[in-house]
Amino acid sequence: MNPMLDVAVEEARAGLAEGGIPIGAALFASDGALLGRGHNRRVQDGDPSLHAETAAFRAAGRRRDYRSTIMVTTLSPCWYCSGLVRQFGIGAVLVGEARTFHGGHDWLAEHGVTVTVLDDERCVGLMEEFVAARPDLWFEDIGEVR
Amino acid sequence: MNPMLDVAVEEARAGLAEGGIPIGAALFASDGALLGRGHNRRVQDGDPSLHAETAAFRAAGRRRDYRSTIMVTTLSPCWYCSGLVRQFGIGAVLVGEARTFHGGHDWLAEHGVTVTVLDDERCVGLMEEFVAARPDLWFEDIGEVR
């Protein structure tokens, strides 16, 4: 059980229930307070800029200092979302799984971000089923042309 | 004269007139057709996720293939926006200036993106004046804690 990851998983499931891509994220303060949560909204809003991490970051509003914050995401962050973490100096990233997609988390670790990669079966299951069912949406979401 | 950069400069000036951070961007197709344009909206919308490049990307809507697109921005893209370019495979980036801020454009060039850096005096002037007047907003916008 990981209550921070549980919030991100809830977000991923909410996205799936809306017909969207099941990736969720949440930004927490170091004391465990939730700052913002969100999920991928490409399908729901027709908005390619709202990945789960950017949705959670947006929901947290304007802040001056992210060094002690923790970004929790169900899936390894893509370059776009990894760039977000690096630019804003988010101190730690908790990744639900990196089995179905390996994004930029190694790069973040090299640049001083505390990265923890779990291998959460719920997260793996959500992505495996979704990618099998809707590969078109998944590849669109990561800009992969097939 | 660079008509693609001119659109980004117009966006930057529109943002400044709204009381915002004067950075503008636009996404073009290879034939010169405008796909989306936008500017930094941190102040206007209270939204830290809308940098100029992500605003232009968002305005362009859902697309399957960015390889032949050109992202034009008044300022060197930060890691967040550079990550966007890399993840979605945007083929080319035209940077108005990289004198007041040096972001991730070298990294993009190393990863196959066609990068052109101009040293446009309008872009330099907009940022120099803004950073001198509102360093608090500028440093907040790039996650720099001072």
PDB file of C-alpha atoms in Angstrom, chain A residues 42-43 46-51 54 57-58 61-67 78-80 83-84 86-89 101 107 136-137 140-145, chain B residues 42-43 46-51 54 57-58 61-67 78-80 83-84 86-89 101 107 136-137 140-145:
ATOM      1  CA  ARG A  42      -6.132  14.352 -24.369  1.00  0.00           C
ATOM      2  CA  VAL A  43      -9.361  12.627 -25.291  1.00  0.00           C
ATOM      3  CA  GLY A  46      -9.043  17.430 -26.980  1.00  0.00           C
ATOM      4  CA  ASP A  47      -5.961  18.851 -25.259  1.00  0.00           C
ATOM      5  CA  PRO A  48      -2.600  17.244 -26.072  1.00  0.00           C
ATOM      6  CA  SER A  49      -0.813  19.398 -23.486  1.00  0.00           C
ATOM      7  CA  LEU A  50      -2.527  17.796 -20.500  1.00  0.00           C
ATOM      8  CA  HIS A  51      -0.536  14.746 -19.581  1.00  0.00           C
ATOM      9  CA  THR A  54       1.146  18.559 -16.216  1.00  0.00           C
ATOM     10  CA  PHE A  57       1.137  20.534 -11.739  1.00  0.00           C
ATOM     11  CA  ARG A  58      -1.496  22.886 -13.145  1.00  0.00           C
ATOM     12  CA  GLY A  61      -1.442  26.447  -9.011  1.00  0.00           C
ATOM     13  CA  ARG A  62       1.379  28.953  -8.854  1.00  0.00           C
ATOM     14  CA  ARG A  63       4.216  28.165  -6.457  1.00  0.00           C
ATOM     15  CA  ARG A  64       7.656  29.640  -5.837  1.00  0.00           C
ATOM     16  CA  ASP A  65       9.563  26.570  -4.734  1.00  0.00           C
ATOM     17  CA  TYR A  66       9.074  22.941  -5.731  1.00  0.00           C
ATOM     18  CA  ARG A  67      12.256  21.553  -4.195  1.00  0.00           C
ATOM     19  CA  CYS A  78       7.782  11.156 -20.862  1.00  0.00           C
ATOM     20  CA  TRP A  79      10.343  13.796 -21.932  1.00  0.00           C
ATOM     21  CA  TYR A  80       7.722  16.516 -21.744  1.00  0.00           C
ATOM     22  CA  GLY A  83      11.337  18.369 -18.515  1.00  0.00           C
ATOM     23  CA  LEU A  84       8.626  19.837 -16.301  1.00  0.00           C
ATOM     24  CA  ARG A  86      13.645  19.276 -14.061  1.00  0.00           C
ATOM     25  CA  GLN A  87      12.771  22.865 -14.938  1.00  0.00           C
ATOM     26  CA  PHE A  88      10.740  23.483 -11.820  1.00  0.00           C
ATOM     27  CA  GLY A  89      13.135  21.671  -9.534  1.00  0.00           C
ATOM     28  CA  PHE A 101       6.916   2.787 -21.104  1.00  0.00           C
ATOM     29  CA  TRP A 107      17.761  11.436 -16.810  1.00  0.00           C
ATOM     30  CA  ASP A 136      -3.755   4.579 -31.764  1.00  0.00           C
ATOM     31  CA  LEU A 137      -4.499   6.819 -28.774  1.00  0.00           C
ATOM     32  CA  GLU A 140      -0.642   9.682 -30.420  1.00  0.00           C
ATOM     33  CA  ASP A 141      -0.185  10.616 -26.766  1.00  0.00           C
ATOM     34  CA  ILE A 142       3.576  10.099 -26.883  1.00  0.00           C
ATOM     35  CA  GLY A 143       4.052  11.468 -30.386  1.00  0.00           C
ATOM     36  CA  GLU A 144       5.079   8.111 -31.801  1.00  0.00           C
ATOM     37  CA  VAL A 145       4.284   7.814 -35.483  1.00  0.00           C
TER      38      VAL A 145
ATOM     39  CA  ARG B  42       1.042  32.244 -15.686  1.00  0.00           C
ATOM     40  CA  VAL B  43      -0.169  35.618 -14.473  1.00  0.00           C
ATOM     41  CA  GLY B  46      -2.830  31.673 -12.627  1.00  0.00           C
ATOM     42  CA  ASP B  47      -1.622  28.678 -14.626  1.00  0.00           C
ATOM     43  CA  PRO B  48       2.041  27.699 -14.289  1.00  0.00           C
ATOM     44  CA  SER B  49       1.689  25.011 -16.970  1.00  0.00           C
ATOM     45  CA  LEU B  50       1.076  27.466 -19.796  1.00  0.00           C
ATOM     46  CA  HIS B  51       4.430  28.548 -21.082  1.00  0.00           C
ATOM     47  CA  THR B  54       2.849  24.707 -24.447  1.00  0.00           C
ATOM     48  CA  PHE B  57       1.041  23.398 -28.805  1.00  0.00           C
ATOM     49  CA  ARG B  58      -2.300  23.253 -27.011  1.00  0.00           C
ATOM     50  CA  GLY B  61      -5.018  20.682 -30.966  1.00  0.00           C
ATOM     51  CA  ARG B  62      -4.547  16.949 -31.349  1.00  0.00           C
ATOM     52  CA  ARG B  63      -2.188  15.831 -34.100  1.00  0.00           C
ATOM     53  CA  ARG B  64      -0.604  12.516 -35.047  1.00  0.00           C
ATOM     54  CA  ASP B  65       2.681  13.669 -36.479  1.00  0.00           C
ATOM     55  CA  TYR B  66       4.758  16.700 -35.593  1.00  0.00           C
ATOM     56  CA  ARG B  67       7.885  15.782 -37.557  1.00  0.00           C
ATOM     57  CA  CYS B  78      13.195  25.851 -20.952  1.00  0.00           C
ATOM     58  CA  TRP B  79      13.542  22.132 -20.084  1.00  0.00           C
ATOM     59  CA  TYR B  80       9.774  21.775 -19.849  1.00  0.00           C
ATOM     60  CA  GLY B  83      10.927  18.163 -23.381  1.00  0.00           C
ATOM     61  CA  LEU B  84       7.689  18.894 -25.214  1.00  0.00           C
ATOM     62  CA  ARG B  86      11.565  16.174 -28.032  1.00  0.00           C
ATOM     63  CA  GLN B  87       8.684  13.961 -26.907  1.00  0.00           C
ATOM     64  CA  PHE B  88       6.379  14.945 -29.738  1.00  0.00           C
ATOM     65  CA  GLY B  89       9.099  14.887 -32.354  1.00  0.00           C
ATOM     66  CA  PHE B 101      17.971  32.783 -20.983  1.00  0.00           C
ATOM     67  CA  TRP B 107      20.048  19.381 -26.126  1.00  0.00           C
ATOM     68  CA  ASP B 136      10.009  37.839  -9.052  1.00  0.00           C
ATOM     69  CA  LEU B 137       7.671  36.744 -11.846  1.00  0.00           C
ATOM     70  CA  GLU B 140       8.911  32.010 -10.543  1.00  0.00           C
ATOM     71  CA  ASP B 141       8.222  31.161 -14.175  1.00  0.00           C
ATOM     72  CA  ILE B 142      11.407  29.112 -14.532  1.00  0.00           C
ATOM     73  CA  GLY B 143      11.307  27.618 -11.046  1.00  0.00           C
ATOM     74  CA  GLU B 144      14.407  29.450  -9.916  1.00  0.00           C
ATOM     75  CA  VAL B 145      14.439  30.038  -6.179  1.00  0.00           C
TER      76      VAL B 145
END
